[in-house]
Amino acid sequence: MRAEPASARLDTPALLRYALASTGGIIGYTPLLTLLLPLKLTAFAPDARYALLAWCSVAGALAAGFANIAFGWLGDRSVALGGGRRGWMIAGLLATAASFAGIAVAHSGAAIVTAVIAFQVALNMLLAQVSALIAEEVPSTQKNTAAALLTLGAPLAAAASALVVSVAEHEGARLALVAGLMTAGVAPLLFRSPDRIASATSAEPDATHAPLALAVAWTTRLLVQIANSGVGLCLFLYLARVIGSAGDAPAIVARLLVIATMVPVPLALMLGRWSDRVGHRERFLAATAIVATAGLVGMAVLGRGTSIGWIPGGWIGAAACYVVFATGVSIFQALNIGHAMLLLPTSSGAGRSLGVLNLANTLPQVVAPLLALSVTANDFTTLFGVFAALTLAAALLPAFVAAPFSPSRTAPSYRG
């Protein structure tokens, strides 16, 4: 692979534009799916409420997965024809804003599910292009640094959610504020492009082994995301049982989630820059998956009141282990997407390929609830043991399915 000249590197403000655009997309869905949609569904009876939430989650995830592939491919076609992706970004912003209006006026169960599907399709019109632009415009020697900056999205989206519910009182105003914050994040990338395109000077990955390496990257992401989605589904129930009467479970969980989104950011930035300098990105990915596994094992053991060495059993240790798990997962996700971008052949568009990779984010939202239902109620030890096995498999899989790598190469290879 041909090395990119040092002058090809993007400066920090340029890298931040990609991170802000991704954050804008995350803000587009986080307040809605975590707060505004559940609030809207409180108008329904409890049984209907939970059924609708499940339908919105599953149907929305499937719509998002296939829309991301479709709009990624359409963006690829636009690039191949001499255009660009930013026109699709504008269309995605406008369509998402329109979908917010549809959600606001939807009152029946069927109308709400339909509106959520339309929202997911519109939002992924935007998100597919942002991911592809990072793959196409960021030099390979900065891919993991750019990917690590994406971890800023979760804490900023959480802050945006708090802002939305505190500043605006009515659903329509809250959704309008979400649209405004989303647009503010995307605009700097929308109206400013780098002077060069990274893929123009990047060589083609090894055609023989890159598909295998990309399949491994997809599979490991799928395994980690199933564990992450499953833990997210049952986290409150798990901690509420462990905390018991020792504290206010909702308040503790709320503070814990804030901490769990903030801790990974500096660590991801440090490891992203480090892996860009030294290569061997798969080793960093394996290490973060092992960290996530350790967090899950700790949650399974400490949640039963059993101590681990000097770590006492109970909710404090269990909460600390969740932070360890969330940190490992967040850094893995960032480094994994940066690694996968290096595996994409420059002869084919990045949008469709990244859309297929994105299925590893959406499919777990369907698989994880089914997996959680397959274990005995409140048997979190078994459930977290299953999730730990998945993250451990993600750490070990590249070692058992490894493509040949020539250490004599002076530039990053398809292995990174």
Coordinates of C-alpha atoms in Angstrom, one line a residue:
M1 CA 0.0 0.0 0.0
R2 CA 1.4 3.4 -0.9
A3 CA 2.1 5.8 2.0
E4 CA 0.2 9.1 2.1
P5 CA 2.4 12.2 2.4
A6 CA 2.6 13.9 5.7
S7 CA 1.1 17.0 4.2
A8 CA -2.1 15.0 3.4
R9 CA -2.9 15.0 7.1
L10 CA -6.0 16.9 8.2
D11 CA -5.8 19.4 11.0
T12 CA -7.8 19.1 14.2
P13 CA -10.6 21.5 13.2
A14 CA -11.2 19.4 10.0
L15 CA -11.3 16.2 12.0
L16 CA -13.7 17.8 14.5
R17 CA -16.1 18.6 11.6
Y18 CA -16.6 14.9 11.0
A19 CA -17.1 14.3 14.7
L20 CA -19.6 17.1 15.0
A21 CA -21.6 15.8 12.0
S22 CA -21.7 12.3 13.5
T23 CA -22.8 13.9 16.8
G24 CA -25.5 15.8 15.0
G25 CA -26.9 12.5 13.7
I26 CA -26.7 10.9 17.1
I27 CA -28.6 13.9 18.5
G28 CA -31.1 13.3 15.8
Y29 CA -32.2 10.0 17.4
T30 CA -31.1 9.9 21.0
P31 CA -33.6 12.4 22.5
L32 CA -36.4 10.9 20.5
L33 CA -35.8 7.2 21.1
T34 CA -34.8 7.5 24.7
L35 CA -37.1 10.2 26.0
L36 CA -39.6 11.7 23.7
L37 CA -41.0 8.6 22.1
P38 CA -41.5 6.8 25.5
L39 CA -43.1 10.0 26.8
K40 CA -45.5 10.0 23.9
L41 CA -46.4 6.3 24.5
T42 CA -47.4 7.0 28.1
A43 CA -50.8 8.1 26.6
F44 CA -51.5 4.4 25.9
A45 CA -52.3 1.6 28.4
P46 CA -49.3 -0.1 29.9
D47 CA -49.6 -3.3 27.9
A48 CA -50.1 -1.4 24.6
R49 CA -47.3 1.0 25.6
Y50 CA -44.7 -1.7 25.8
A51 CA -45.9 -3.5 22.7
L52 CA -45.7 -0.3 20.7
L53 CA -42.3 0.5 22.0
A54 CA -41.1 -3.0 20.9
W55 CA -42.7 -2.5 17.5
C56 CA -41.0 0.9 17.1
S57 CA -37.7 -0.6 18.1
V58 CA -37.7 -3.6 15.9
A59 CA -39.3 -2.0 12.8
G60 CA -37.2 1.1 13.2
A61 CA -34.0 -0.9 13.5
L62 CA -34.8 -3.0 10.4
A63 CA -35.7 0.2 8.4
A64 CA -32.5 1.9 9.6
G65 CA -30.3 -1.0 8.5
F66 CA -31.7 -1.3 5.0
A67 CA -32.0 2.4 4.5
N68 CA -28.3 2.9 5.4
I69 CA -27.3 0.4 2.8
A70 CA -29.6 1.9 0.1
F71 CA -28.6 5.5 0.7
G72 CA -24.9 4.6 1.0
W73 CA -25.2 3.0 -2.5
L74 CA -27.0 6.0 -3.8
G75 CA -24.2 8.2 -2.4
D76 CA -21.7 6.0 -4.1
R77 CA -23.5 6.4 -7.4
S78 CA -23.5 10.2 -7.0
V79 CA -19.7 10.2 -6.4
A80 CA -19.1 7.9 -9.3
L81 CA -21.1 10.3 -11.6
G82 CA -19.0 13.2 -10.5
G83 CA -21.2 14.6 -7.9
G84 CA -20.9 14.2 -4.1
R85 CA -22.6 13.1 -1.0
R86 CA -23.4 16.5 0.5
G87 CA -26.6 16.9 -1.6
W88 CA -27.9 13.7 0.1
M89 CA -26.9 15.1 3.4
I90 CA -29.1 18.2 2.8
A91 CA -32.0 15.9 1.7
G92 CA -31.5 13.8 4.8
L93 CA -31.7 16.8 7.1
L94 CA -34.9 18.1 5.4
A95 CA -36.5 14.6 5.4
T96 CA -35.6 14.1 9.1
A97 CA -37.2 17.4 10.0
A98 CA -40.3 16.4 8.1
S99 CA -40.4 13.1 9.9
F100 CA -40.3 14.9 13.2
A101 CA -43.5 16.7 12.2
G102 CA -45.0 13.3 11.3
I103 CA -44.2 12.0 14.7
A104 CA -45.7 15.0 16.4
V105 CA -49.0 14.6 14.6
A106 CA -49.2 10.8 15.0
H107 CA -51.6 9.7 17.7
S108 CA -52.6 6.1 16.9
G109 CA -50.3 3.2 17.4
A110 CA -50.0 2.4 13.7
A111 CA -49.4 6.0 12.9
I112 CA -46.6 6.2 15.5
V113 CA -44.9 3.1 14.2
T114 CA -45.1 4.3 10.6
A115 CA -43.7 7.7 11.6
V116 CA -40.8 6.1 13.4
I117 CA -40.0 4.0 10.3
A118 CA -40.1 7.1 8.2
F119 CA -37.8 8.9 10.7
Q120 CA -35.3 6.0 10.6
V121 CA -35.2 6.0 6.8
A122 CA -34.8 9.8 6.6
L123 CA -32.1 9.9 9.3
N124 CA -30.1 7.2 7.6
M125 CA -30.1 9.2 4.4
L126 CA -27.9 11.5 6.4
L127 CA -25.9 9.1 8.5
A128 CA -24.9 6.9 5.6
Q129 CA -23.2 9.9 3.9
V130 CA -21.4 11.1 7.0
S131 CA -19.8 7.6 7.6
A132 CA -18.8 7.4 3.9
L133 CA -17.2 10.9 4.0
I134 CA -15.0 9.9 6.8
A135 CA -13.8 6.8 4.9
E136 CA -13.2 8.9 1.7
E137 CA -11.8 12.1 3.0
V138 CA -9.8 11.3 6.1
P139 CA -6.3 9.9 5.4
S140 CA -5.7 6.3 6.5
T141 CA -3.0 7.4 9.0
Q142 CA -5.8 9.4 10.9
K143 CA -8.7 7.0 10.5
N144 CA -8.7 5.8 14.1
T145 CA -8.1 9.3 15.5
A146 CA -11.2 10.4 13.6
A147 CA -13.2 7.4 14.7
A148 CA -12.1 8.0 18.3
L149 CA -13.5 11.5 18.1
L150 CA -16.9 10.0 17.3
T151 CA -17.1 8.9 21.0
L152 CA -17.9 12.6 21.7
G153 CA -21.3 11.9 20.3
A154 CA -22.8 9.9 23.2
P155 CA -22.1 12.4 26.0
L156 CA -23.1 15.4 23.8
A157 CA -26.3 13.7 22.8
A158 CA -27.1 12.9 26.4
A159 CA -26.6 16.6 27.2
A160 CA -28.8 17.5 24.3
S161 CA -31.5 15.3 25.6
A162 CA -31.4 17.0 29.0
L163 CA -31.5 20.4 27.3
V164 CA -34.5 19.5 25.1
V165 CA -36.7 18.3 28.0
S166 CA -35.7 21.2 30.3
V167 CA -36.0 24.1 27.8
A168 CA -39.1 23.0 25.8
E169 CA -42.4 21.8 27.3
H170 CA -44.4 20.6 24.3
E171 CA -43.6 17.7 22.0
G172 CA -43.6 19.9 18.8
A173 CA -41.2 22.4 20.4
R174 CA -38.9 19.7 21.7
L175 CA -38.7 18.0 18.3
A176 CA -38.0 21.3 16.6
L177 CA -35.2 21.9 19.0
V178 CA -33.8 18.5 18.2
A179 CA -33.9 19.3 14.5
G180 CA -32.1 22.6 15.2
L181 CA -29.3 21.0 17.3
M182 CA -28.9 18.2 14.7
T183 CA -28.5 20.8 11.9
A184 CA -26.0 22.8 13.9
G185 CA -23.8 19.7 14.3
V186 CA -24.0 18.7 10.6
A187 CA -23.6 22.2 9.0
P188 CA -19.8 22.7 9.4
L189 CA -19.1 19.5 7.4
L190 CA -22.0 20.2 5.0
F191 CA -20.5 23.5 3.8
R192 CA -16.8 22.7 4.1
S193 CA -14.9 19.9 2.4
P194 CA -11.2 19.2 2.5
D195 CA -8.9 20.2 -0.3
R196 CA -8.1 16.5 -1.0
I197 CA -9.8 13.2 -0.9
A198 CA -8.0 10.5 1.1
S199 CA -8.9 7.7 -1.3
A200 CA -7.3 9.5 -4.2
T201 CA -3.9 8.7 -2.8
S202 CA -4.7 5.5 -0.9
A203 CA -3.8 2.3 -2.6
E204 CA -6.2 -0.6 -3.1
P205 CA -6.3 -3.0 -0.2
D206 CA -5.1 -6.6 -0.8
A207 CA -7.9 -8.0 -3.0
T208 CA -7.4 -11.5 -1.7
H209 CA -7.5 -11.0 2.0
A210 CA -9.3 -7.7 2.6
P211 CA -12.8 -9.3 2.3
L212 CA -11.9 -11.9 4.9
A213 CA -10.6 -9.2 7.2
L214 CA -13.7 -7.0 6.7
A215 CA -15.9 -10.0 7.4
V216 CA -14.0 -10.6 10.7
A217 CA -14.4 -6.9 11.6
W218 CA -18.2 -7.1 10.9
T219 CA -18.6 -10.3 12.9
T220 CA -16.7 -9.0 15.9
R221 CA -18.7 -5.8 15.9
L222 CA -21.9 -7.8 15.7
L223 CA -20.9 -9.9 18.8
V224 CA -20.0 -6.9 20.8
Q225 CA -23.1 -5.0 19.8
I226 CA -25.4 -7.9 20.8
A227 CA -23.8 -7.8 24.3
N228 CA -24.1 -4.0 24.4
S229 CA -27.7 -4.0 23.4
G230 CA -28.6 -6.8 25.8
V231 CA -26.9 -5.1 28.7
G232 CA -28.6 -1.8 27.9
L233 CA -32.0 -3.5 27.9
C234 CA -31.7 -5.0 31.3
L235 CA -29.3 -2.6 33.0
F236 CA -31.9 -0.8 35.1
L237 CA -33.6 -4.0 36.2
Y238 CA -30.3 -5.5 37.1
L239 CA -29.1 -2.5 39.1
A240 CA -32.5 -1.9 40.8
R241 CA -32.3 -5.5 42.1
V242 CA -28.7 -5.1 43.3
I243 CA -29.3 -1.7 44.8
G244 CA -32.5 -2.7 46.6
S245 CA -33.3 -0.3 49.4
A246 CA -29.7 0.9 49.6
G247 CA -30.4 3.9 47.4
D248 CA -32.5 5.6 44.8
A249 CA -32.1 3.3 41.8
P250 CA -33.3 5.7 39.0
A251 CA -31.0 8.5 40.2
I252 CA -28.1 6.2 40.5
V253 CA -28.6 4.7 37.1
A254 CA -29.0 8.2 35.5
R255 CA -25.7 9.4 37.0
L256 CA -24.0 6.1 36.1
L257 CA -25.0 6.5 32.4
V258 CA -23.5 10.0 32.3
I259 CA -20.2 8.7 33.8
A260 CA -20.2 5.7 31.4
T261 CA -20.4 8.0 28.4
M262 CA -17.7 10.4 29.5
V263 CA -15.0 8.0 30.7
P264 CA -14.3 6.4 27.3
V265 CA -13.8 9.7 25.4
P266 CA -10.2 10.6 26.5
L267 CA -9.2 7.0 26.5
A268 CA -10.6 6.5 22.9
L269 CA -8.7 9.6 21.7
M270 CA -5.5 8.4 23.3
L271 CA -5.8 4.8 21.9
G272 CA -7.0 6.1 18.5
R273 CA -3.9 8.3 18.1
W274 CA -1.6 5.6 19.4
S275 CA -3.0 2.9 17.1
D276 CA -2.7 5.3 14.1
R277 CA 1.0 5.8 14.9
V278 CA 2.0 2.1 15.6
G279 CA -0.5 0.1 13.6
H280 CA -1.5 -3.4 14.7
R281 CA -5.1 -2.1 15.2
E282 CA -6.5 -5.6 15.8
R283 CA -4.5 -5.8 19.0
F284 CA -6.1 -2.7 20.3
L285 CA -9.5 -4.1 19.3
A286 CA -8.8 -7.4 21.1
A287 CA -7.7 -5.6 24.2
T288 CA -10.8 -3.4 24.4
A289 CA -13.1 -6.5 23.9
I290 CA -11.3 -8.2 26.8
V291 CA -11.8 -5.1 29.0
A292 CA -15.6 -5.3 28.1
T293 CA -15.5 -9.1 29.0
A294 CA -13.9 -8.3 32.4
G295 CA -16.6 -5.8 33.1
L296 CA -19.4 -8.3 32.3
V297 CA -17.8 -11.0 34.5
G298 CA -17.5 -8.5 37.3
M299 CA -21.2 -7.5 36.9
A300 CA -22.2 -11.2 36.9
V301 CA -20.3 -12.0 40.1
L302 CA -20.6 -8.8 42.1
G303 CA -24.3 -8.5 41.4
R304 CA -24.8 -11.7 43.5
G305 CA -23.1 -10.0 46.4
T306 CA -19.9 -12.1 45.9
S307 CA -16.6 -10.2 46.3
I308 CA -13.8 -10.4 43.8
G309 CA -10.5 -9.9 45.7
W310 CA -10.5 -6.5 47.2
I311 CA -13.6 -5.5 45.3
P312 CA -16.7 -5.9 47.6
G313 CA -19.9 -7.3 46.3
G314 CA -22.9 -5.1 45.9
W315 CA -24.1 -2.2 43.7
I316 CA -21.0 0.0 43.9
G317 CA -18.7 -2.7 42.6
A318 CA -21.4 -3.7 40.0
A319 CA -21.8 -0.1 38.8
A320 CA -18.0 0.3 38.5
C321 CA -17.9 -2.9 36.4
Y322 CA -20.6 -1.5 34.2
V323 CA -18.4 1.5 33.6
V324 CA -15.5 -0.8 32.7
F325 CA -17.8 -2.7 30.3
A326 CA -19.2 0.5 28.7
T327 CA -15.7 1.9 28.3
G328 CA -14.4 -1.2 26.6
V329 CA -17.4 -1.3 24.3
S330 CA -17.2 2.4 23.4
I331 CA -13.5 2.3 22.5
F332 CA -14.0 -1.0 20.6
Q333 CA -16.8 0.6 18.5
A334 CA -14.7 3.6 17.6
L335 CA -11.6 1.6 16.7
N336 CA -13.6 -1.0 14.9
I337 CA -15.1 1.5 12.5
G338 CA -11.8 3.1 11.8
H339 CA -10.2 -0.3 11.2
A340 CA -13.1 -1.3 8.9
M341 CA -12.6 1.9 6.8
L342 CA -9.1 0.8 6.1
L343 CA -10.3 -2.5 4.7
L344 CA -12.6 -0.9 2.1
P345 CA -11.4 -1.2 -1.5
T346 CA -11.1 2.1 -3.2
S347 CA -12.5 0.7 -6.5
S348 CA -16.0 0.4 -5.0
G349 CA -18.0 3.0 -3.0
A350 CA -17.6 3.2 0.7
G351 CA -21.3 4.0 1.3
R352 CA -22.8 0.6 0.5
S353 CA -20.0 -1.3 2.3
L354 CA -20.3 0.8 5.4
G355 CA -24.1 0.3 5.2
V356 CA -23.6 -3.5 5.3
L357 CA -21.2 -3.0 8.3
N358 CA -23.9 -0.9 10.0
L359 CA -26.1 -4.0 10.1
A360 CA -23.9 -5.1 12.9
N361 CA -25.4 -2.1 14.8
T362 CA -29.0 -2.6 13.9
L363 CA -29.4 -6.4 13.9
P364 CA -28.5 -6.7 17.6
Q365 CA -31.5 -4.5 18.5
V366 CA -33.6 -7.4 17.2
V367 CA -31.4 -10.3 18.5
A368 CA -30.6 -9.0 22.0
P369 CA -34.2 -8.9 23.3
L370 CA -34.7 -12.5 22.1
L371 CA -31.6 -13.6 23.8
A372 CA -32.5 -11.8 27.0
L373 CA -35.9 -13.6 26.9
S374 CA -34.3 -17.0 26.6
V375 CA -32.9 -17.0 30.2
T376 CA -34.8 -17.3 33.4
A377 CA -36.2 -14.0 34.7
N378 CA -33.7 -12.1 36.8
D379 CA -31.0 -14.6 36.1
F380 CA -28.5 -11.9 35.3
T381 CA -25.5 -14.1 36.1
T382 CA -26.4 -16.5 33.2
L383 CA -27.3 -13.6 30.9
F384 CA -24.1 -11.6 31.5
G385 CA -22.1 -14.9 31.2
V386 CA -23.6 -15.3 27.7
F387 CA -22.7 -11.7 26.8
A388 CA -19.2 -12.1 28.2
A389 CA -18.7 -15.2 26.0
L390 CA -19.7 -13.0 23.0
T391 CA -17.3 -10.2 23.8
L392 CA -14.5 -12.7 24.5
A393 CA -15.2 -14.4 21.1
A394 CA -14.9 -11.0 19.5
A395 CA -11.4 -10.6 21.1
L396 CA -10.3 -14.1 20.0
L397 CA -11.8 -14.4 16.6
P398 CA -9.2 -12.3 14.7
A399 CA -6.5 -14.6 16.1
F400 CA -8.2 -17.7 14.7
V401 CA -9.2 -16.2 11.4
A402 CA -6.2 -14.1 10.5
A403 CA -5.2 -13.0 7.0
P404 CA -1.5 -13.0 6.1
F405 CA 0.3 -9.8 6.9
S406 CA 3.7 -8.7 5.7
P407 CA 5.7 -6.9 8.4
S408 CA 8.0 -5.5 5.7
R409 CA 5.3 -3.0 4.6
T410 CA 6.1 0.5 5.6
A411 CA 2.6 1.8 5.2
P412 CA -0.6 0.6 6.9
S413 CA -1.9 -2.5 5.2
Y414 CA -5.5 -3.6 5.0
R415 CA -4.9 -5.1 8.4
G416 CA -4.1 -1.6 9.7

